[in-house]
Coordinates of C-alpha atoms in Angstrom, one line a residue:
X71 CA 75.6 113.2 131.7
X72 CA 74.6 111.4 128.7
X73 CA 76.4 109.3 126.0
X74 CA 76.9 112.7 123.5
X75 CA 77.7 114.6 126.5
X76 CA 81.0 112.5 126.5
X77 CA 81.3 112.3 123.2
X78 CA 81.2 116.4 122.4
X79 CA 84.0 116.5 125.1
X80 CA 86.2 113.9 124.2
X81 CA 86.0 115.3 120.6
X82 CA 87.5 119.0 122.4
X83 CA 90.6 117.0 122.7
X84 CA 90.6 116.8 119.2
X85 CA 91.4 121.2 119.2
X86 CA 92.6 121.1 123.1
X87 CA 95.1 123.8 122.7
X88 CA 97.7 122.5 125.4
X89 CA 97.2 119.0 123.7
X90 CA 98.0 120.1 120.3
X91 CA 101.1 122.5 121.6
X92 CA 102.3 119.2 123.1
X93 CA 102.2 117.5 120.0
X94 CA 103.9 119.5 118.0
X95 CA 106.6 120.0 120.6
X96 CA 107.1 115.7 120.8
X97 CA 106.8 115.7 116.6
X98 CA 111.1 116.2 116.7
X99 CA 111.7 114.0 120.0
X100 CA 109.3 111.1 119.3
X101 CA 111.1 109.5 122.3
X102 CA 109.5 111.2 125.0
X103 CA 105.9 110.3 123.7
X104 CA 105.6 107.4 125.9
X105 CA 106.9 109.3 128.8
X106 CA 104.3 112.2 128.7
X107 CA 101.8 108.5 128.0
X108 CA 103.1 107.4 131.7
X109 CA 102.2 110.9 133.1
X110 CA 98.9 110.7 131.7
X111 CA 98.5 107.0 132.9
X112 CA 99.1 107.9 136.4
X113 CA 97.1 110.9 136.8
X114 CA 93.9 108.7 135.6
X115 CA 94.7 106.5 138.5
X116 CA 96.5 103.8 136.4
X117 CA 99.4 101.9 137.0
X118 CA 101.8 100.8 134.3
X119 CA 102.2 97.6 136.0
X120 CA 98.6 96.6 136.1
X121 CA 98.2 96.0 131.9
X122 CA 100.4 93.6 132.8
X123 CA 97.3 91.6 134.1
X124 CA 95.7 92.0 130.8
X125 CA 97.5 89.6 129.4
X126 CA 97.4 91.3 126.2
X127 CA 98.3 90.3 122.8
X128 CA 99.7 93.6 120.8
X129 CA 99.5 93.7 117.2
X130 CA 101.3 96.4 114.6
X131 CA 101.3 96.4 110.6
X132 CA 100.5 98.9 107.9
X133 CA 97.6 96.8 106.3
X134 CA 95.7 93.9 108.0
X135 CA 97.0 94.4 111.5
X136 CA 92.5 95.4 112.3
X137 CA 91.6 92.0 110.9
X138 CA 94.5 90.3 112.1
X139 CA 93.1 91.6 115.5
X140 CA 89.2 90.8 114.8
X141 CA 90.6 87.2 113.9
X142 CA 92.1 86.7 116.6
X143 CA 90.1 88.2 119.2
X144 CA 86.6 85.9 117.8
X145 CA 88.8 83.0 118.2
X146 CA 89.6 83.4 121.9
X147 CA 86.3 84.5 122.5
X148 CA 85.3 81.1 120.7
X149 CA 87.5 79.3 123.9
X150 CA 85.1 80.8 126.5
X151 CA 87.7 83.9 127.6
X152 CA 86.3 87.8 128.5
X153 CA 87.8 89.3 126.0
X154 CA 88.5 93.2 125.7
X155 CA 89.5 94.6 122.1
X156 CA 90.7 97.9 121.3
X157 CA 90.9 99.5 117.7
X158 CA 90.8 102.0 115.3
X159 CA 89.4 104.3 113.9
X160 CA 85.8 103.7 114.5
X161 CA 83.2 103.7 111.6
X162 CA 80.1 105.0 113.1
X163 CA 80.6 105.5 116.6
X164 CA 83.7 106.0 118.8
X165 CA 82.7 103.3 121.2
X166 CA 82.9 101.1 118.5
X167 CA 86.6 101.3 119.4
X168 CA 86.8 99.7 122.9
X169 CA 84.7 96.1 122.7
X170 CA 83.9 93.2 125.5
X171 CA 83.4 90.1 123.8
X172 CA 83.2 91.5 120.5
X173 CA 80.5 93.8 121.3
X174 CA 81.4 98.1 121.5
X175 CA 80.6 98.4 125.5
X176 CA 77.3 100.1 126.0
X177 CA 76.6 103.8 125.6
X178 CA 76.1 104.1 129.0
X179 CA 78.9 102.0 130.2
X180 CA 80.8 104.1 128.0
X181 CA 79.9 107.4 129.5
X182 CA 80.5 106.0 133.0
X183 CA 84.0 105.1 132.4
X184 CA 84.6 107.9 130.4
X185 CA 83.9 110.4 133.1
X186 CA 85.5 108.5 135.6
X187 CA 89.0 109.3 133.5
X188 CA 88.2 112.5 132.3
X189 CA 87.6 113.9 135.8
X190 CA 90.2 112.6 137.2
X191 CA 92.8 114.2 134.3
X192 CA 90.8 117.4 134.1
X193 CA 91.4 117.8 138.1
X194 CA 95.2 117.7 137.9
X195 CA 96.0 119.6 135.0
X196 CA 96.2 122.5 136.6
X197 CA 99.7 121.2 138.4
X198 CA 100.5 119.7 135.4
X199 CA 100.6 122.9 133.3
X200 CA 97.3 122.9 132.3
X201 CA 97.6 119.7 129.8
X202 CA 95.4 117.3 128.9
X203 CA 96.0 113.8 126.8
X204 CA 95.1 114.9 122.8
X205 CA 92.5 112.3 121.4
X206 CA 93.9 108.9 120.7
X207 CA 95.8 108.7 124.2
X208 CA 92.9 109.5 126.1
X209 CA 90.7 106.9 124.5
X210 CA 94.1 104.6 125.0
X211 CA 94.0 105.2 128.6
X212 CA 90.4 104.4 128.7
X213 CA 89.9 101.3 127.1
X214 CA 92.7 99.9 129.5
X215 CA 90.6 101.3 132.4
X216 CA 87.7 99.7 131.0
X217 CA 89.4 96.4 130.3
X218 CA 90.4 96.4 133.8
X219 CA 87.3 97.1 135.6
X220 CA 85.6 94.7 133.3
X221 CA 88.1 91.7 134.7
X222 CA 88.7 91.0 131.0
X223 CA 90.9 87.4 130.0
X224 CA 93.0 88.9 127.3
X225 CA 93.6 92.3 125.6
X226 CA 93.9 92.3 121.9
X227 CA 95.1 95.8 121.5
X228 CA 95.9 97.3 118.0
X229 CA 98.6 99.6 117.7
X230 CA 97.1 103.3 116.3
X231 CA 100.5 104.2 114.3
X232 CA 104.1 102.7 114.2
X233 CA 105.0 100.7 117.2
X234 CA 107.5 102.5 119.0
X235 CA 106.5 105.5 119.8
X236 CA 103.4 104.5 119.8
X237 CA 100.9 105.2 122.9
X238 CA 100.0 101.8 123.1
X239 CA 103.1 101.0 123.3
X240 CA 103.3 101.9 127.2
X241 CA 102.5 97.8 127.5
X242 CA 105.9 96.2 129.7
X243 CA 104.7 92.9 129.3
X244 CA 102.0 91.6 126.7
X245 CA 101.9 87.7 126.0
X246 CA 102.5 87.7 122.7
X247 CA 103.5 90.4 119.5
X248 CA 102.1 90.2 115.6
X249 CA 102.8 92.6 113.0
X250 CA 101.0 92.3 109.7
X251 CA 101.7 93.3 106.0
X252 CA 104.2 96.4 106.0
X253 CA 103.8 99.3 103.5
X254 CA 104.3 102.8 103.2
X255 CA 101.8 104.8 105.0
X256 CA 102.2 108.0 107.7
X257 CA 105.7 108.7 106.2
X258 CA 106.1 112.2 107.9
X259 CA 105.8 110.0 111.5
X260 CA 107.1 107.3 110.7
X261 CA 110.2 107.4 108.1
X262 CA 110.1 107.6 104.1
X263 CA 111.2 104.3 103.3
X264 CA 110.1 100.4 104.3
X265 CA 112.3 99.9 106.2
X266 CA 112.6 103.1 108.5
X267 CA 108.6 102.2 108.8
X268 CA 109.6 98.1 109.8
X269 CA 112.0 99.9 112.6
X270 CA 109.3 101.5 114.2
X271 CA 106.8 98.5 113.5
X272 CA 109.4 96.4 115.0
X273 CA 109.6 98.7 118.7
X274 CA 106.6 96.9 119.9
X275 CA 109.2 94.0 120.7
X276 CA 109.7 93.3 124.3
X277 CA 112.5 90.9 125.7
X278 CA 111.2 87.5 125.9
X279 CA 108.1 88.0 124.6
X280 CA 107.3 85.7 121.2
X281 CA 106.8 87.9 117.9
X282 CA 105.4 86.7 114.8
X283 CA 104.9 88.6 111.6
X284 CA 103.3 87.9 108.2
X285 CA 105.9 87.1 105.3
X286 CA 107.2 91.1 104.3
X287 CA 110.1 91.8 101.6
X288 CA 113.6 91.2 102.2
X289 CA 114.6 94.9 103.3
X290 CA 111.9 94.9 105.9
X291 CA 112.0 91.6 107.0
X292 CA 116.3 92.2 107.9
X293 CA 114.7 95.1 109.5
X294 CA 112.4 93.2 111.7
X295 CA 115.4 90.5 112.3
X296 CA 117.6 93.0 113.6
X297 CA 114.9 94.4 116.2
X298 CA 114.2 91.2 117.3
X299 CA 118.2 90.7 117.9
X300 CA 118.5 94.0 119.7
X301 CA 115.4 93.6 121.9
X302 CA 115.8 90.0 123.0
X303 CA 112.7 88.2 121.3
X304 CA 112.4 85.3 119.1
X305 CA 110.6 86.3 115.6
X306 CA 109.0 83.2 113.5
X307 CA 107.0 83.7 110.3
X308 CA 103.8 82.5 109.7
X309 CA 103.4 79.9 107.2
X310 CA 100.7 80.2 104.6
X311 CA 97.2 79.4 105.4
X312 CA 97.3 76.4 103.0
X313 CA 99.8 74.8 104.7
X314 CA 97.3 73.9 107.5
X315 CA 95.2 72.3 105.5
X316 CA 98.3 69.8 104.4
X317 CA 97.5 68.3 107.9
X318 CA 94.4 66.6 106.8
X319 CA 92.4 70.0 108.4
X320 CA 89.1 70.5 106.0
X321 CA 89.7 73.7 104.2
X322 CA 90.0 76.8 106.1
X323 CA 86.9 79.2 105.5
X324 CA 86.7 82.9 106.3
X325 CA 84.7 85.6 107.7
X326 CA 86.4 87.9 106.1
X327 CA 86.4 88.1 101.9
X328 CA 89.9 88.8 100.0
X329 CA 93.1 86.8 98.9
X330 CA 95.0 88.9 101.6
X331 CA 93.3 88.3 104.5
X332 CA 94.8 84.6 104.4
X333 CA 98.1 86.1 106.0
X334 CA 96.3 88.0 108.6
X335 CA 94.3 84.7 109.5
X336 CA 97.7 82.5 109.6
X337 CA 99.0 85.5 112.2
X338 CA 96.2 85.1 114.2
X339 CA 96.3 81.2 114.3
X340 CA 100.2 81.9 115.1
X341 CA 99.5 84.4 118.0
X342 CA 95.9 82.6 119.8
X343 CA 98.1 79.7 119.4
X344 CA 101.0 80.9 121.0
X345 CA 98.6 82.7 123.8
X346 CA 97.0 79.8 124.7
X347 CA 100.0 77.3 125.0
X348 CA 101.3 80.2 127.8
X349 CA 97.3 80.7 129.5
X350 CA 97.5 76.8 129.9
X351 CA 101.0 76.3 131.3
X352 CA 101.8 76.4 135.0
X353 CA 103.9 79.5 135.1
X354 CA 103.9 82.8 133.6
X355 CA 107.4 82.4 132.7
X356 CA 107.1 80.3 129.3
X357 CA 108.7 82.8 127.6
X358 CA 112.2 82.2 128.5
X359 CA 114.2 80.6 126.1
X360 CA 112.9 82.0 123.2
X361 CA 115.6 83.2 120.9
X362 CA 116.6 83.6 116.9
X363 CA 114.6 83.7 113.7
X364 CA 113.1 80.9 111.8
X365 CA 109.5 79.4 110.7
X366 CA 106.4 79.4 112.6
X367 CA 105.2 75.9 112.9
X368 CA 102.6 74.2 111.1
X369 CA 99.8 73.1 113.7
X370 CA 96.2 71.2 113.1
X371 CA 93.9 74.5 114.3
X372 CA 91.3 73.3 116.9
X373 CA 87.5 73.0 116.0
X374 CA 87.3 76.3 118.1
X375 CA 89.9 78.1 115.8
X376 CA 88.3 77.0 112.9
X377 CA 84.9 78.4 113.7
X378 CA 86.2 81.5 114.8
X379 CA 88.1 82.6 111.7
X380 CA 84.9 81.6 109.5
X381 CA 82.3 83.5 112.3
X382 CA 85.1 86.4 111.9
X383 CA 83.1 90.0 110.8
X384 CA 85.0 93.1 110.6
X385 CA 82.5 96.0 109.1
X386 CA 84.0 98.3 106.7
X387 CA 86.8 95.8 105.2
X388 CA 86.1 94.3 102.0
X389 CA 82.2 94.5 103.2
X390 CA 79.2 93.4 100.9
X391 CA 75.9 95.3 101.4
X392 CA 72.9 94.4 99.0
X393 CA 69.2 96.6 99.0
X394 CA 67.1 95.6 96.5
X395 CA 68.8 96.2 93.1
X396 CA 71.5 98.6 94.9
X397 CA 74.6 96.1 95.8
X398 CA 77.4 98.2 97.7
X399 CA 81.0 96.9 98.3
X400 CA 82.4 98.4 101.4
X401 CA 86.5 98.8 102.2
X402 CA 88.4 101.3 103.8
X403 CA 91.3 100.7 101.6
X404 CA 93.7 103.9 101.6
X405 CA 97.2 103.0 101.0
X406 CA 99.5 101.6 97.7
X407 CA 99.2 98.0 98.8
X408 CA 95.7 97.7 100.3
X409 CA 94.0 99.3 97.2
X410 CA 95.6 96.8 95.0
X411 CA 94.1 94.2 97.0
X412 CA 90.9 96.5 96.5
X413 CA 90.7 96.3 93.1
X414 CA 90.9 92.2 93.6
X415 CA 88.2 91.6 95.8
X416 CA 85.6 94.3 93.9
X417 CA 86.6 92.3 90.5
X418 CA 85.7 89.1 92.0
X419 CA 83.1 90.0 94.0
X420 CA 81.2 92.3 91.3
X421 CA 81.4 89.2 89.0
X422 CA 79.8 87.4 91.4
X423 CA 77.0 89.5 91.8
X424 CA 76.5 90.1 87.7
X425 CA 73.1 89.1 86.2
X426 CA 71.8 89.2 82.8
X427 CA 70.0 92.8 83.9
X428 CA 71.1 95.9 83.2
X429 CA 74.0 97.2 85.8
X430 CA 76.0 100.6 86.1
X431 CA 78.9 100.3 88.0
X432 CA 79.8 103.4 90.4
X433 CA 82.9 104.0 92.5
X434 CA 82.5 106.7 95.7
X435 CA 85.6 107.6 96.8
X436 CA 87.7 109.8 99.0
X437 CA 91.0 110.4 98.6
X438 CA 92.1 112.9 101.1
X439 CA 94.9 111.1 102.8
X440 CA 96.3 109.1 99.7
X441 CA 98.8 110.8 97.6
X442 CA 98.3 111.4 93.6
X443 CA 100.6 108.4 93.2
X444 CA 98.4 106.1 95.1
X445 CA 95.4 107.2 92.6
X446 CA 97.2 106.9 89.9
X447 CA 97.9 103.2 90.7
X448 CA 94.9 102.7 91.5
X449 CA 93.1 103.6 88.4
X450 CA 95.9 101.9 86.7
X451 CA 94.9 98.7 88.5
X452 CA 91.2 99.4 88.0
X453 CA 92.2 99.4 84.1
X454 CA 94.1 96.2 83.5
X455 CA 93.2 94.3 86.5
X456 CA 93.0 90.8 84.8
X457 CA 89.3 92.1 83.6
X458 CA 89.2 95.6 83.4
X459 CA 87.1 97.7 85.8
X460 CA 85.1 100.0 83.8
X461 CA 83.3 102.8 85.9
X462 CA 79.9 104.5 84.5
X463 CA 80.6 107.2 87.2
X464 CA 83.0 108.5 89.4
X465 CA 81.8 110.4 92.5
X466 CA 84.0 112.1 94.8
X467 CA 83.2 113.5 98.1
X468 CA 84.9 114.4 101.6
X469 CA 84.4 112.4 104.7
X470 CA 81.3 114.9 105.8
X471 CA 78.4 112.5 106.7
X472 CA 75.9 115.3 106.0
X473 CA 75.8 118.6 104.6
X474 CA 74.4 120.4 108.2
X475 CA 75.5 118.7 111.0
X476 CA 73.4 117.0 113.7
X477 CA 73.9 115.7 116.9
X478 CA 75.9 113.3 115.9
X479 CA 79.5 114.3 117.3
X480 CA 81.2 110.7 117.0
X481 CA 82.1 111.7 113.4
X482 CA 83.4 114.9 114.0
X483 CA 86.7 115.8 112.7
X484 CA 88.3 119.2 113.5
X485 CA 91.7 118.4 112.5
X486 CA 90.6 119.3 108.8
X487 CA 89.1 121.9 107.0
X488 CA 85.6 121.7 104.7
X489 CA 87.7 123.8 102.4
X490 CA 90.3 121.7 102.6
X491 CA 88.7 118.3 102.2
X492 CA 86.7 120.1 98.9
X493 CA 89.7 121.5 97.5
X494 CA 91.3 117.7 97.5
X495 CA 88.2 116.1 95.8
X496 CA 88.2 118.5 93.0
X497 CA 92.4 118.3 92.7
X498 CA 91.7 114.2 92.8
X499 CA 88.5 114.7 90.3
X500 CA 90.7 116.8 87.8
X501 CA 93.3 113.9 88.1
X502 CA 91.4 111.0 87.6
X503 CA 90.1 113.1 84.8
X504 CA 93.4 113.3 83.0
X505 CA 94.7 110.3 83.5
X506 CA 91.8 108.7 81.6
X507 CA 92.5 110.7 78.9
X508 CA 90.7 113.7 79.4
X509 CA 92.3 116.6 79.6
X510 CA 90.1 119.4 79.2
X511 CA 90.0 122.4 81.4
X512 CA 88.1 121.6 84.7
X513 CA 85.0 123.7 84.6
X514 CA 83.9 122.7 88.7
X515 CA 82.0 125.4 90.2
X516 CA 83.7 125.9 94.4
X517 CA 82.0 128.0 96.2
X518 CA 82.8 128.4 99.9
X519 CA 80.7 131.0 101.6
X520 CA 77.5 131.0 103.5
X521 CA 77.3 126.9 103.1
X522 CA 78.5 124.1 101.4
X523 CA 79.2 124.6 97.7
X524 CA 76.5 122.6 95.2
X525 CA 77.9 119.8 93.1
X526 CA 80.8 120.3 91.2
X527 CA 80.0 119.4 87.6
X528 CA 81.7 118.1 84.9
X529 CA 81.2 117.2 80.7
X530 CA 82.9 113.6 82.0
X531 CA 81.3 110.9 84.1
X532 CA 83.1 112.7 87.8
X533 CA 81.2 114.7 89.9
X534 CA 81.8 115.9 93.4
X535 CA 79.2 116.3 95.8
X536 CA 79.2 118.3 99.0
X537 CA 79.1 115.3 101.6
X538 CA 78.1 111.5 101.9
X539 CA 74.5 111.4 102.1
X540 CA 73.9 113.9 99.0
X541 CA 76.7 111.7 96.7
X542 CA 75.1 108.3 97.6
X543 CA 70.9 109.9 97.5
X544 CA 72.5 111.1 93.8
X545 CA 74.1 107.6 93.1
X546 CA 71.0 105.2 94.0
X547 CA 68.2 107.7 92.5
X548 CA 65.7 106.9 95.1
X549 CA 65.9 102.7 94.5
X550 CA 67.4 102.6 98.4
X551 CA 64.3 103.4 100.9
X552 CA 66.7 103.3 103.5
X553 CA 68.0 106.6 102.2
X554 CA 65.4 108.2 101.6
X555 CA 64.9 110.1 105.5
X556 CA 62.8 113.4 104.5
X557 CA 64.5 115.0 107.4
X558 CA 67.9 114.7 106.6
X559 CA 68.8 118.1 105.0
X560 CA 70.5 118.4 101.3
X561 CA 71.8 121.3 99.0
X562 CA 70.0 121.1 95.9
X563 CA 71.5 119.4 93.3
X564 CA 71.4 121.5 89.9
X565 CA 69.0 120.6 87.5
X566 CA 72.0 119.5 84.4
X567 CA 73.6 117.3 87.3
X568 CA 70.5 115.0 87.9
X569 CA 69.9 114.6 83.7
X570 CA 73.4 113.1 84.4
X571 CA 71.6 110.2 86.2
X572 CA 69.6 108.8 83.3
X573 CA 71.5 105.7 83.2
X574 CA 70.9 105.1 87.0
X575 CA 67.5 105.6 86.9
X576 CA 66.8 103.1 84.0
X577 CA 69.4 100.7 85.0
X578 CA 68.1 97.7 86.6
X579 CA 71.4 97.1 89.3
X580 CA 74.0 99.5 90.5
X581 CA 76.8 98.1 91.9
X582 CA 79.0 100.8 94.2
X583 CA 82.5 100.6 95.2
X584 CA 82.9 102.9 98.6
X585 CA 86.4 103.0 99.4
X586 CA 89.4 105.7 99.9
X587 CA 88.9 106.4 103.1
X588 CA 87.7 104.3 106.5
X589 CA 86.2 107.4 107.5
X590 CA 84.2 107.4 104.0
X591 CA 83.3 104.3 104.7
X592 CA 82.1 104.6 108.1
X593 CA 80.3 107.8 107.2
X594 CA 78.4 105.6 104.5
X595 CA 77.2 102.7 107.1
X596 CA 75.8 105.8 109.2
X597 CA 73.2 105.8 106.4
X598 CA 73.1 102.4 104.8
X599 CA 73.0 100.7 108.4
X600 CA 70.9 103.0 110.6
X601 CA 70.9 100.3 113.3
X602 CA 74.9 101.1 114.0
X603 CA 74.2 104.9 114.8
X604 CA 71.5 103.9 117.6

């Protein structure tokens, strides 16, 4: 079997009937989640008991909690220790979610391990009422198989969504807890307000086990108090990242780019910290005693600490790309919070990347999982932010890499319609429309029939285009050879559409903003980075 052999059939877990009914059924009784997780466990061969030789370190948030993870994961890995990391969602390909030492494992260490599971849960469903694990818990239960066959030092294992109820959250016993920023995201799992969301953020608390979490507001943060009460745990905050320089430590660089990421590196200082205090004492007990609520302390990082928050890299998170006079800037930015902190980094950034040339700025974006409010605050950001943001274009597209598909199943989504994803870009095009102050009557041409339906078009600077590679081929105007693949297939583009693109094709730079969407973003690194699709 080969490495899209696995892939094709993990992705029928994505429509698995049985998996979806089961689902549904747990959507009103959250609670017995991490039960039917146990069942699952055990039928792959898996004990519960063994990720307690992971020695994992289990990290939750709304925003940051991937690079909090990254962070700290390059750090330990900086120490000498095996290290296993497991994340999501992935950009370009899904074994880009289970990593050893930083790396995704190997295409065909992936398809050995995969089949291991799979067999093994395909050959008892039939006593089991014919189910099988839906897509996230499967690849759950595999990168602990993985991590365990690989002999792996620590864990770092990011939670998917919430904490609770969470499949990750079958873990009895990790080393050490972090949750990031909190925000409002996943409301219909997860609770409608902060702090419902902090509740469930919270349930990845074990007793005994040290918890540390970013600075949130106060209604969270009581939230997050009272969890760590109930459960048994101590709960410190970070400090700021400045305070470790107050130590005499020479200013703390990063791999990452962006004002926020500063809290996600103090968490990760706080939880490798903590994790290597307990790998280096005699017992495994050096937990006990831990109690209350207060302030993290302040600590001179090591050399080793140092380096690995500046060698940090995280693709698709406030990510810089530059080919020839095409300069892309990368982040998978989809909620309230994290496209604020968007709009930061692109204005700093872009400046930095200004010359005296001519330059059209371009934002690609999808907005299929954000609401209306969330675009509205973002173009209201993009407006005033302290030096305005001033678009030439705005493209929409959904997250459809190509316009025919090919045999690349690892960005397959079935739990979405084409229809679907087209009607949102045209709803979000008509928006961002009117809220710039142009209200005429949409005059986008949808046509869903045979194939995809040509670009959308527009008297304003919007379009929408069918997929990915036909919005960014439109954007750069043939200045990007690394687009320009005569095999990849596109709908023509109509004639009125490209005498749009004048202003591309004289200007001398284009700088594009990519975000809305990790799934966007990933689809645009398939192309743009052909090296991570190989």
């Amino acid at each position: 079997m080969e490495y899209q052999d696995a892939v094709c059939t993990l992705n029928t877990l994505q429509t698995n009937a049985s998996a979806l009914d089961q689902v549904r059924r747990e959507r009103g009784h959250p609670e017995i989640q991490l039960q039917a997780m146990r069942g699952f466990l055990q039928r792959a061969g898996l004990k519960v008991e063994e990720l307690d030789h992971l020695n994992i370190i289990h990290v939750t948030g709304t925003k940051g909690k991937g690079s909090t993870c990254a962070f700290t994961e390059q750090i330990l890995r900086n120490y000498g220790f095996r290290t296993g990391f497991y994340s999501s969602p992935h950009l370009v390909q899904v074994r880009e979610r289970i990593r050893i030492n930083g790396r995704p494992i190997e295409k065909d260490l992936f398809t050995k391990y995969f089949w291991q599971v799979y067999n093994r849960l395909d050959e008892t469903k039939e006593s089991h009422g014919g189910t099988m694990p839906a897509y996230f818990r499967f690849l759950t239960i595999l990168a602990f198989h993985v991590f365990l066959q690989e002999k792996v030092d620590v864990a770092v294992i990011e939670v998917g969504i919430g904490g609770a109820y969470d499949c990750t959250n079958i873990i009895r016993r990790p080393w050490v807890c972090g949750i990031s920023s909190l925000g409002i995201d996943h409301t219909s799992i997860l609770g409608d307000t902060i702090e419902k969301i902090a509740w469930q953020k919270g349930g990845i608390f074990k007793p005994g086990v040290p918890a540390f979490t970013v600075k949130q507001q106060e209604g969270p943060m009581t939230v997050l108090q009272q969890r760590a009460e109930e459960i048994g745990c101590s709960l410190s905050v970070c400090p700021e990242l400045g305070q470790y320089q107050s130590l005499g430590v020479e200013p703390v660089k990063l791999g990452l780019a962006g004002l926020h990421q500063r809290s996600n590196a103090s968490l990760a200082l706080q939880l490798t910290h903590c994790w290597l205090q307990r790998r280096c004492s005699t017992g495994r007990g050096s937990a006990a005693g831990f109690g209350g609520f207060g302030t993290a302390p302040v600590f001179e990082p090591s050399p080793r600490m140092l380096k690995g928050l500046a060698e940090t890299d995280w693709l698709g998170r406030n990510q810089t790309l530059t080919h020839g006079g095409i300069t892309y800037f990368l982040d998978g930015a989809h909620t309230t919070r994290s496209m604020q902190a968007c709009v930061r980094w692109f204005s700093e950034a872009a400046a930095q990347h200004e010359t005296n040339t001519t330059w059209v700025p371009i934002l690609l974006i999808s907005v299929q999982f954000f609401s209306f409010s969330c675009l509205l605050l973002f173009i209201t950001d993009v407006l005033v932010f302290p030096q305005p943001c001033h678009f030439d274009f705005a493209v929409f597209c959904p997250n459809i890499t190509e316009a025919i598909a090919t045999c690349n199943a690892d960005q397959q989504n079935f739990n979405v319609s084409v229809e679907n994803m087209l009607t949102r870009c045209l709803d979000n095009q008509q928006s961002w429309r009117v809220l710039n102050g142009r209200e005429e009557k949409p005059e986008a041409e949808f046509l869903i029939g045979d194939g995809l339906p040509l670009v959308a078009e527009q008297r304003s600077a919007t379009l929408v285009f069918p997929c990915i590679l036909s919005a960014l081929r439109w954007i750069t105007q043939g200045k990007d050879p690394v687009l320009s693949d005569p095999s990849k297939h596109l709908i023509p583009v109509k004639v009125s559409v490209n005498a749009k693109a004048a202003p591309l094709r004289a200007a001398s730079n284009i700088h594009v903003l990519i975000t809305g969407s990790l799934h966007l973003v990933g689809g645009a690194l398939k192309h743009l980075e052909p090296s991570l699709a190989s």
